[in-house]
Amino acid sequence: SDPSFSRTAKLFRGGVEKMAKKLGEEAIEVGIGALQGKKREVIEESADVLYQLCVLWAECGVTPADVRSEMDRRERLYGIAEKLPKPSKIAALG
């Protein structure tokens, strides 16, 4: 509850902008670790990404069940829970 002692409290005090920035930074660090072939770094930074994502979800009122539901919806549509194509790509195909 005290931002001077709690990283989570500090993130909540910073709001969505701070949370989103930290999530992006951690994701970049995962990518860099992967490019450098550093498995341990990928593991550690992935844990940071998941932590930052959970904090952001909490702030936005998103639950893991919400995300699971979206993945299930995509699997029903495409056979696998993959990322949806961008609207511009869909229009180009049509």
N, CA, C and O atoms as a MOPAC input file, in Angstrom:
PM7 MOZYME 1SCF
protein

 N      0.80700 1    -1.20900 1     0.00000 1
 C      0.00000 1     0.00000 1     0.00000 1
 C      0.84700 1     1.26800 1     0.00000 1
 O      0.37500 1     2.33200 1    -0.40100 1
 N      2.09100 1     1.15900 1     0.44700 1
 C      2.96900 1     2.32400 1     0.51700 1
 C      3.92500 1     2.31500 1    -0.67600 1
 O      4.76800 1     1.42400 1    -0.77500 1
 N      3.81000 1     3.29400 1    -1.58700 1
 C      4.66900 1     3.32000 1    -2.77700 1
 C      6.16700 1     3.35800 1    -2.47900 1
 O      6.97300 1     3.00100 1    -3.33700 1
 N      6.54800 1     3.78500 1    -1.27700 1
 C      7.97800 1     3.79500 1    -0.95700 1
 C      8.49900 1     2.39100 1    -0.66700 1
 O      9.70700 1     2.15900 1    -0.69000 1
 N      7.58500 1     1.44900 1    -0.39100 1
 C      7.99300 1     0.07700 1    -0.11500 1
 C      7.45200 1    -0.93200 1    -1.12100 1
 O      7.99400 1    -2.03000 1    -1.24900 1
 N      6.39800 1    -0.57300 1    -1.83000 1
 C      5.71800 1    -1.51400 1    -2.71000 1
 C      5.79100 1    -1.07500 1    -4.16400 1
 O      5.32400 1     0.00600 1    -4.52200 1
 N      6.37400 1    -1.91300 1    -4.98500 1
 C      6.44500 1    -1.63100 1    -6.42700 1
 C      5.04600 1    -1.57200 1    -7.02800 1
 O      4.76600 1    -0.72600 1    -7.87600 1
 N      4.17700 1    -2.46500 1    -6.59200 1
 C      2.81200 1    -2.49000 1    -7.11800 1
 C      2.07900 1    -1.19500 1    -6.77400 1
 O      1.41000 1    -0.61500 1    -7.62900 1
 N      2.20200 1    -0.74500 1    -5.53400 1
 C      1.56000 1     0.51400 1    -5.12900 1
 C      2.09900 1     1.67900 1    -5.94600 1
 O      1.34700 1     2.57700 1    -6.32700 1
 N      3.39500 1     1.66300 1    -6.21400 1
 C      4.00300 1     2.72600 1    -7.01900 1
 C      3.42600 1     2.72600 1    -8.43700 1
 O      3.15200 1     3.78800 1    -8.99600 1
 N      3.24300 1     1.54200 1    -9.01600 1
 C      2.65900 1     1.44600 1   -10.35600 1
 C      1.22300 1     1.96500 1   -10.36200 1
 O      0.83000 1     2.71000 1   -11.26000 1
 N      0.44400 1     1.57100 1    -9.35900 1
 C     -0.94300 1     2.05300 1    -9.29500 1
 C     -0.98100 1     3.57200 1    -9.13600 1
 O     -1.84700 1     4.23200 1    -9.71200 1
 N     -0.07600 1     4.11500 1    -8.38200 1
 C     -0.03300 1     5.56800 1    -8.22100 1
 C      0.31200 1     6.23900 1    -9.55500 1
 O     -0.17800 1     7.33300 1    -9.83500 1
 N      1.14100 1     5.60500 1   -10.37100 1
 C      1.53600 1     6.16800 1   -11.66600 1
 C      0.45900 1     6.07000 1   -12.73400 1
 O      0.51900 1     6.77500 1   -13.74100 1
 N     -0.52000 1     5.20800 1   -12.52700 1
 C     -1.63200 1     5.07800 1   -13.45700 1
 C     -1.31400 1     4.22900 1   -14.67800 1
 O     -0.23500 1     3.64900 1   -14.80100 1
 N     -2.28200 1     4.17700 1   -15.56800 1
 C     -2.20000 1     3.32300 1   -16.75300 1
 C     -1.00000 1     3.68500 1   -17.61700 1
 O     -0.34800 1     2.79600 1   -18.16300 1
 N     -0.69900 1     4.96300 1   -17.75200 1
 C      0.43500 1     5.37000 1   -18.59200 1
 C      1.73900 1     4.75100 1   -18.09700 1
 O      2.51500 1     4.22200 1   -18.89400 1
 N      1.98400 1     4.81200 1   -16.79800 1
 C      3.19700 1     4.22700 1   -16.21200 1
 C      3.18300 1     2.70700 1   -16.37000 1
 O      4.20200 1     2.09900 1   -16.69900 1
 N      2.02500 1     2.10700 1   -16.13300 1
 C      1.91700 1     0.65000 1   -16.24300 1
 C      2.19600 1     0.17800 1   -17.66800 1
 O      2.92700 1    -0.79000 1   -17.87900 1
 N      1.61000 1     0.86300 1   -18.63300 1
 C      1.80500 1     0.49100 1   -20.03600 1
 C      3.26500 1     0.65400 1   -20.45000 1
 O      3.80800 1    -0.17700 1   -21.17700 1
 N      3.88300 1     1.71200 1   -19.99000 1
 C      5.29600 1     1.94800 1   -20.30900 1
 C      6.17100 1     0.82900 1   -19.74400 1
 O      7.04700 1     0.31500 1   -20.43900 1
 N      5.93900 1     0.45700 1   -18.49800 1
 C      6.73100 1    -0.60800 1   -17.88000 1
 C      6.50500 1    -1.94600 1   -18.58000 1
 O      7.44700 1    -2.71800 1   -18.75800 1
 N      5.26800 1    -2.22200 1   -18.97400 1
 C      4.97400 1    -3.45800 1   -19.70200 1
 C      5.75700 1    -3.49300 1   -21.01200 1
 O      6.35200 1    -4.51400 1   -21.35600 1
 N      5.75500 1    -2.39300 1   -21.73000 1
 C      6.49700 1    -2.31300 1   -22.98700 1
 C      7.99100 1    -2.49900 1   -22.79100 1
 O      8.63900 1    -3.20600 1   -23.56300 1
 N      8.53600 1    -1.86900 1   -21.76400 1
 C      9.97200 1    -2.00000 1   -21.47900 1
 C     10.34200 1    -3.45200 1   -21.19700 1
 O     11.34900 1    -3.95200 1   -21.69900 1
 N      9.53400 1    -4.11300 1   -20.40200 1
 C      9.83100 1    -5.51200 1   -20.06100 1
 C      9.71500 1    -6.41100 1   -21.29200 1
 O     10.51100 1    -7.33500 1   -21.46200 1
 N      8.73300 1    -6.14600 1   -22.14700 1
 C      8.58300 1    -6.94800 1   -23.36700 1
 C      9.79900 1    -6.79000 1   -24.27200 1
 O     10.26500 1    -7.76300 1   -24.86500 1
 N     10.30700 1    -5.58400 1   -24.37800 1
 C     11.50800 1    -5.34200 1   -25.17500 1
 C     12.68600 1    -6.12000 1   -24.60400 1
 O     13.48100 1    -6.68600 1   -25.35500 1
 N     12.80200 1    -6.15000 1   -23.28000 1
 C     13.90200 1    -6.88000 1   -22.65000 1
 C     13.80700 1    -8.38300 1   -22.91800 1
 O     14.83400 1    -9.04900 1   -23.05800 1
 N     12.59600 1    -8.92200 1   -22.99100 1
 C     12.42500 1   -10.33400 1   -23.35900 1
 C     12.94800 1   -10.55200 1   -24.77300 1
 O     13.68900 1   -11.50000 1   -25.03200 1
 N     12.55800 1    -9.66900 1   -25.68000 1
 C     13.00700 1    -9.78700 1   -27.06900 1
 C     14.51300 1    -9.70300 1   -27.20100 1
 O     15.11500 1   -10.47000 1   -27.95300 1
 N     15.12400 1    -8.78900 1   -26.48500 1
 C     16.58600 1    -8.64500 1   -26.53600 1
 C     17.24900 1    -9.90900 1   -26.00100 1
 O     18.20700 1   -10.40600 1   -26.59300 1
 N     16.74800 1   -10.42600 1   -24.89100 1
 C     17.30600 1   -11.66200 1   -24.33800 1
 C     17.19600 1   -12.81600 1   -25.31500 1
 O     18.11500 1   -13.62600 1   -25.43500 1
 N     16.07300 1   -12.89100 1   -26.01300 1
 C     15.88500 1   -13.95800 1   -27.00200 1
 C     16.86800 1   -13.81000 1   -28.15400 1
 O     17.47300 1   -14.78800 1   -28.59300 1
 N     17.02400 1   -12.57900 1   -28.64200 1
 C     17.95700 1   -12.34600 1   -29.74500 1
 C     19.39300 1   -12.67700 1   -29.35800 1
 O     20.19400 1   -13.08100 1   -30.20100 1
 N     19.70700 1   -12.50400 1   -28.09700 1
 C     21.06200 1   -12.79600 1   -27.62100 1
 C     21.23100 1   -14.25500 1   -27.19600 1
 O     22.31300 1   -14.66700 1   -26.77900 1
 N     20.14700 1   -15.03300 1   -27.30700 1
 C     20.21700 1   -16.44800 1   -26.94700 1
 C     20.40300 1   -16.68600 1   -25.45600 1
 O     20.98800 1   -17.69400 1   -25.05900 1
 N     19.91300 1   -15.77300 1   -24.62800 1
 C     20.07400 1   -15.86400 1   -23.17100 1
 C     18.78300 1   -16.39200 1   -22.54500 1
 O     17.89900 1   -15.62200 1   -22.17000 1
 N     18.69200 1   -17.70600 1   -22.44000 1
 C     17.47800 1   -18.35200 1   -21.94500 1
 C     17.09000 1   -17.85900 1   -20.56100 1
 O     15.91900 1   -17.56500 1   -20.32300 1
 N     18.04100 1   -17.76300 1   -19.64800 1
 C     17.74500 1   -17.32400 1   -18.27900 1
 C     17.14700 1   -15.91500 1   -18.27200 1
 O     16.20200 1   -15.63300 1   -17.53600 1
 N     17.70900 1   -15.04100 1   -19.10000 1
 C     17.20000 1   -13.66900 1   -19.19000 1
 C     15.77200 1   -13.65700 1   -19.74600 1
 O     14.92800 1   -12.89000 1   -19.28200 1
 N     15.51100 1   -14.49900 1   -20.73200 1
 C     14.16200 1   -14.59700 1   -21.29200 1
 C     13.18600 1   -15.04300 1   -20.20400 1
 O     12.08100 1   -14.50700 1   -20.11100 1
 N     13.57200 1   -16.00000 1   -19.39800 1
 C     12.71900 1   -16.48500 1   -18.31200 1
 C     12.45600 1   -15.37500 1   -17.30000 1
 O     11.30800 1   -15.11000 1   -16.94200 1
 N     13.52100 1   -14.73200 1   -16.84500 1
 C     13.38000 1   -13.69200 1   -15.82300 1
 C     12.55800 1   -12.50700 1   -16.33100 1
 O     11.68300 1   -12.00900 1   -15.62400 1
 N     12.83400 1   -12.06600 1   -17.53300 1
 C     12.11400 1   -10.91700 1   -18.08400 1
 C     10.67000 1   -11.28200 1   -18.42500 1
 O      9.78200 1   -10.43300 1   -18.35400 1
 N     10.43200 1   -12.54300 1   -18.79400 1
 C      9.05700 1   -12.98500 1   -19.03800 1
 C      8.24000 1   -12.92400 1   -17.75500 1
 O      7.06900 1   -12.54700 1   -17.77800 1
 N      8.85800 1   -13.29400 1   -16.63800 1
 C      8.16600 1   -13.18300 1   -15.34700 1
 C      7.81800 1   -11.72000 1   -15.07400 1
 O      6.73900 1   -11.42200 1   -14.56100 1
 N      8.73300 1   -10.80800 1   -15.41600 1
 C      8.45800 1    -9.37600 1   -15.25100 1
 C      7.30800 1    -8.92800 1   -16.14400 1
 O      6.46500 1    -8.13800 1   -15.72000 1
 N      7.26500 1    -9.42800 1   -17.38100 1
 C      6.17400 1    -9.08100 1   -18.29900 1
 C      4.84000 1    -9.53300 1   -17.70300 1
 O      3.87000 1    -8.77600 1   -17.70100 1
 N      4.79400 1   -10.75600 1   -17.20300 1
 C      3.54800 1   -11.27100 1   -16.64100 1
 C      3.11200 1   -10.45800 1   -15.42400 1
 O      1.92400 1   -10.18500 1   -15.25400 1
 N      4.05200 1   -10.07800 1   -14.58900 1
 C      3.73700 1    -9.23400 1   -13.43600 1
 C      3.15900 1    -7.89600 1   -13.89800 1
 O      2.10900 1    -7.46800 1   -13.41700 1
 N      3.84600 1    -7.24000 1   -14.82900 1
 C      3.37700 1    -5.93900 1   -15.31600 1
 C      2.01100 1    -6.06500 1   -15.98300 1
 O      1.15900 1    -5.18900 1   -15.82800 1
 N      1.80200 1    -7.14300 1   -16.71700 1
 C      0.52700 1    -7.36900 1   -17.37900 1
 C     -0.59800 1    -7.54100 1   -16.36200 1
 O     -1.68400 1    -6.99000 1   -16.53700 1
 N     -0.34100 1    -8.30000 1   -15.30900 1
 C     -1.35800 1    -8.49900 1   -14.27000 1
 C     -1.71200 1    -7.19400 1   -13.57200 1
 O     -2.88000 1    -6.95300 1   -13.26900 1
 N     -0.72200 1    -6.35400 1   -13.31300 1
 C     -0.98500 1    -5.05100 1   -12.69600 1
 C     -1.85100 1    -4.19900 1   -13.62400 1
 O     -2.81300 1    -3.57100 1   -13.18300 1
 N     -1.50400 1    -4.18400 1   -14.89900 1
 C     -2.27400 1    -3.40800 1   -15.87200 1
 C     -3.69900 1    -3.94200 1   -15.99300 1
 O     -4.65400 1    -3.16700 1   -16.03700 1
 N     -3.84200 1    -5.27000 1   -16.04500 1
 C     -5.17700 1    -5.86500 1   -16.08700 1
 C     -5.99700 1    -5.41300 1   -14.89000 1
 O     -7.15400 1    -5.02000 1   -15.04200 1
 N     -5.40500 1    -5.46500 1   -13.69700 1
 C     -6.12300 1    -5.07400 1   -12.47800 1
 C     -6.60400 1    -3.63000 1   -12.58000 1
 O     -7.74100 1    -3.32500 1   -12.21900 1
 N     -5.75700 1    -2.75900 1   -13.06100 1
 C     -6.12300 1    -1.34700 1   -13.20300 1
 C     -7.25200 1    -1.16100 1   -14.21300 1
 O     -8.10400 1    -0.28900 1   -14.04600 1
 N     -7.25300 1    -1.97700 1   -15.25100 1
 C     -8.24200 1    -1.84700 1   -16.32600 1
 C     -9.49900 1    -2.68200 1   -16.08800 1
 O    -10.43400 1    -2.63800 1   -16.88800 1
 N     -9.52600 1    -3.43800 1   -14.99800 1
 C    -10.69200 1    -4.26500 1   -14.70900 1
 C    -10.78200 1    -5.50300 1   -15.57900 1
 O    -11.87300 1    -6.02600 1   -15.80600 1
 N     -9.64800 1    -5.97600 1   -16.06800 1
 C     -9.58000 1    -7.17300 1   -16.91400 1
 C     -9.16400 1    -8.35300 1   -16.04000 1
 O     -8.28500 1    -8.22700 1   -15.18700 1
 N     -9.80200 1    -9.49300 1   -16.26000 1
 C     -9.43400 1   -10.69400 1   -15.51500 1
 C     -8.81200 1   -11.72200 1   -16.45300 1
 O     -9.01200 1   -11.65500 1   -17.66600 1
 N     -8.06600 1   -12.66200 1   -15.90700 1
 C     -7.56000 1   -13.74500 1   -16.75300 1
 C     -8.69600 1   -14.48300 1   -17.47900 1
 O     -8.51300 1   -14.94300 1   -18.60600 1
 N     -9.85300 1   -14.59300 1   -16.84200 1
 C    -10.99800 1   -15.24500 1   -17.48700 1
 C    -11.44900 1   -14.46900 1   -18.71800 1
 O    -11.86300 1   -15.07300 1   -19.70700 1
 N    -11.37500 1   -13.13300 1   -18.67200 1
 C    -11.71800 1   -12.31500 1   -19.84200 1
 C    -10.79900 1   -12.64700 1   -21.01400 1
 O    -11.25300 1   -12.79600 1   -22.14800 1
 N     -9.52200 1   -12.75800 1   -20.73200 1
 C     -8.53300 1   -13.04400 1   -21.77300 1
 C     -8.71600 1   -14.47300 1   -22.29200 1
 O     -8.63200 1   -14.71800 1   -23.49500 1
 N     -8.96300 1   -15.39600 1   -21.39100 1
 C     -9.19500 1   -16.79000 1   -21.79000 1
 C    -10.41500 1   -16.89100 1   -22.69600 1
 O    -10.41900 1   -17.63900 1   -23.67300 1
 N    -11.44000 1   -16.13600 1   -22.36100 1
 C    -12.65000 1   -16.12300 1   -23.17800 1
 C    -12.34600 1   -15.64100 1   -24.59500 1
 O    -12.85300 1   -16.20200 1   -25.56700 1
 N    -11.52600 1   -14.61100 1   -24.70900 1
 C    -11.14100 1   -14.10800 1   -26.03400 1
 C    -10.32600 1   -15.14700 1   -26.79700 1
 O    -10.51300 1   -15.32300 1   -28.00100 1
 N     -9.42600 1   -15.83100 1   -26.10400 1
 C     -8.63800 1   -16.87600 1   -26.76000 1
 C     -9.53600 1   -18.01300 1   -27.23500 1
 O     -9.33900 1   -18.55500 1   -28.32200 1
 N    -10.52000 1   -18.36800 1   -26.41600 1
 C    -11.47200 1   -19.41200 1   -26.81600 1
 C    -12.27100 1   -18.97900 1   -28.03700 1
 O    -12.50900 1   -19.77800 1   -28.94200 1
 N    -12.68900 1   -17.70800 1   -28.06400 1
 C    -13.43900 1   -17.17900 1   -29.20700 1
 C    -12.60900 1   -17.27100 1   -30.48000 1
 O    -13.11200 1   -17.67500 1   -31.52800 1
 N    -11.34400 1   -16.89600 1   -30.38500 1
 C    -10.46500 1   -16.97000 1   -31.56000 1
 C    -10.26900 1   -18.40100 1   -32.02100 1
 O    -10.22300 1   -18.67600 1   -33.22000 1
 N    -10.15500 1   -19.30600 1   -31.07000 1
 C     -9.98300 1   -20.70500 1   -31.44100 1
 C    -11.22100 1   -21.22400 1   -32.17800 1
 O    -11.10100 1   -21.98600 1   -33.13800 1
 N    -12.39700 1   -20.81500 1   -31.73100 1
 C    -13.62300 1   -21.22600 1   -32.42500 1
 C    -13.64700 1   -20.67000 1   -33.85100 1
 O    -14.09800 1   -21.35200 1   -34.77100 1
 N    -13.16700 1   -19.44300 1   -34.04100 1
 C    -13.19100 1   -18.81000 1   -35.36500 1
 C    -12.11900 1   -19.34800 1   -36.30300 1
 O    -12.37300 1   -19.55800 1   -37.48900 1
 N    -10.92100 1   -19.57200 1   -35.77100 1
 C     -9.76900 1   -19.87900 1   -36.62500 1
 C     -9.17500 1   -21.26700 1   -36.40400 1
 O     -8.26200 1   -21.67000 1   -37.12500 1
 N     -9.67500 1   -21.99300 1   -35.42900 1
 C     -9.13700 1   -23.32200 1   -35.15800 1
 C     -7.95700 1   -23.30300 1   -34.20500 1
 O     -7.60100 1   -24.33300 1   -33.63200 1
 N     -7.34500 1   -22.13500 1   -34.03000 1
 C     -6.26800 1   -21.95700 1   -33.05800 1
 C     -6.43500 1   -20.57600 1   -32.42900 1
 O     -7.04000 1   -19.68600 1   -33.02800 1
 N     -5.90800 1   -20.40300 1   -31.24300 1
 C     -6.06100 1   -19.12500 1   -30.53400 1
 C     -4.95400 1   -18.16100 1   -30.94700 1
 O     -4.12700 1   -17.75600 1   -30.13000 1
 N     -4.95400 1   -17.80600 1   -32.21300 1
 C     -3.90000 1   -16.92400 1   -32.72000 1
 C     -4.33100 1   -15.47100 1   -32.69500 1
 O     -5.49500 1   -15.14700 1   -32.45900 1
 N     -3.37100 1   -14.61300 1   -32.94200 1
 C     -3.65800 1   -13.19100 1   -33.02900 1
 C     -4.53700 1   -12.93900 1   -34.24600 1
 O     -4.32100 1   -13.50800 1   -35.31600 1
 N     -5.53100 1   -12.07600 1   -34.06200 1
 C     -6.43900 1   -11.76900 1   -35.16300 1
 C     -5.75100 1   -10.91600 1   -36.21900 1
 O     -4.89600 1   -10.09500 1   -35.88700 1
 N     -6.11200 1   -11.09800 1   -37.49100 1
 C     -5.52300 1   -10.24600 1   -38.53900 1
 C     -5.97700 1    -8.80600 1   -38.36900 1
 O     -7.07100 1    -8.54700 1   -37.86800 1
 N     -5.13800 1    -7.87600 1   -38.78600 1
 C     -5.45700 1    -6.44900 1   -38.73400 1
 C     -6.58800 1    -6.15400 1   -39.71800 1
 O     -6.65700 1    -6.78100 1   -40.77500 1
 N     -7.47500 1    -5.21200 1   -39.38900 1
 C     -8.57900 1    -4.87800 1   -40.30000 1
 C     -8.11200 1    -4.51100 1   -41.71000 1
 O     -8.79400 1    -4.84600 1   -42.67800 1
 N     -6.97700 1    -3.83700 1   -41.85300 1
 C     -6.47500 1    -3.47800 1   -43.18000 1
 C     -6.10400 1    -4.70900 1   -44.00500 1
 O     -6.27900 1    -4.71200 1   -45.22400 1
 N     -5.60000 1    -5.74000 1   -43.35900 1
 C     -5.24700 1    -6.98100 1   -44.05500 1
 C     -6.50700 1    -7.73500 1   -44.48000 1
 O     -6.54300 1    -8.35000 1   -45.54600 1
 N     -7.53200 1    -7.68000 1   -43.63900 1
 C     -8.79400 1    -8.33900 1   -43.98500 1
 C     -9.39000 1    -7.67100 1   -45.21400 1
 O     -9.86200 1    -8.35900 1   -46.12000 1
 N     -9.37700 1    -6.32700 1   -45.26200 1
 C     -9.93500 1    -5.60000 1   -46.38800 1
 C     -9.17400 1    -5.90800 1   -47.66800 1
 O     -9.77500 1    -6.01000 1   -48.73700 1
 N     -7.85000 1    -6.05900 1   -47.56800 1
 C     -7.03200 1    -6.34500 1   -48.73900 1
 C     -7.34200 1    -7.73200 1   -49.31200 1
 O     -7.25400 1    -7.95200 1   -50.52000 1
 N     -7.70300 1    -8.65100 1   -48.43100 1
 C     -8.03200 1   -10.01300 1   -48.87200 1
 C     -9.40600 1   -10.08900 1   -49.51200 1
 O     -9.65400 1   -10.92800 1   -50.37800 1
 N    -10.31700 1    -9.18600 1   -49.07100 1
 C    -11.70200 1    -9.23300 1   -49.52600 1
 C    -11.85700 1    -8.55200 1   -50.81600 1
 O    -12.96300 1    -8.49300 1   -51.35300 1

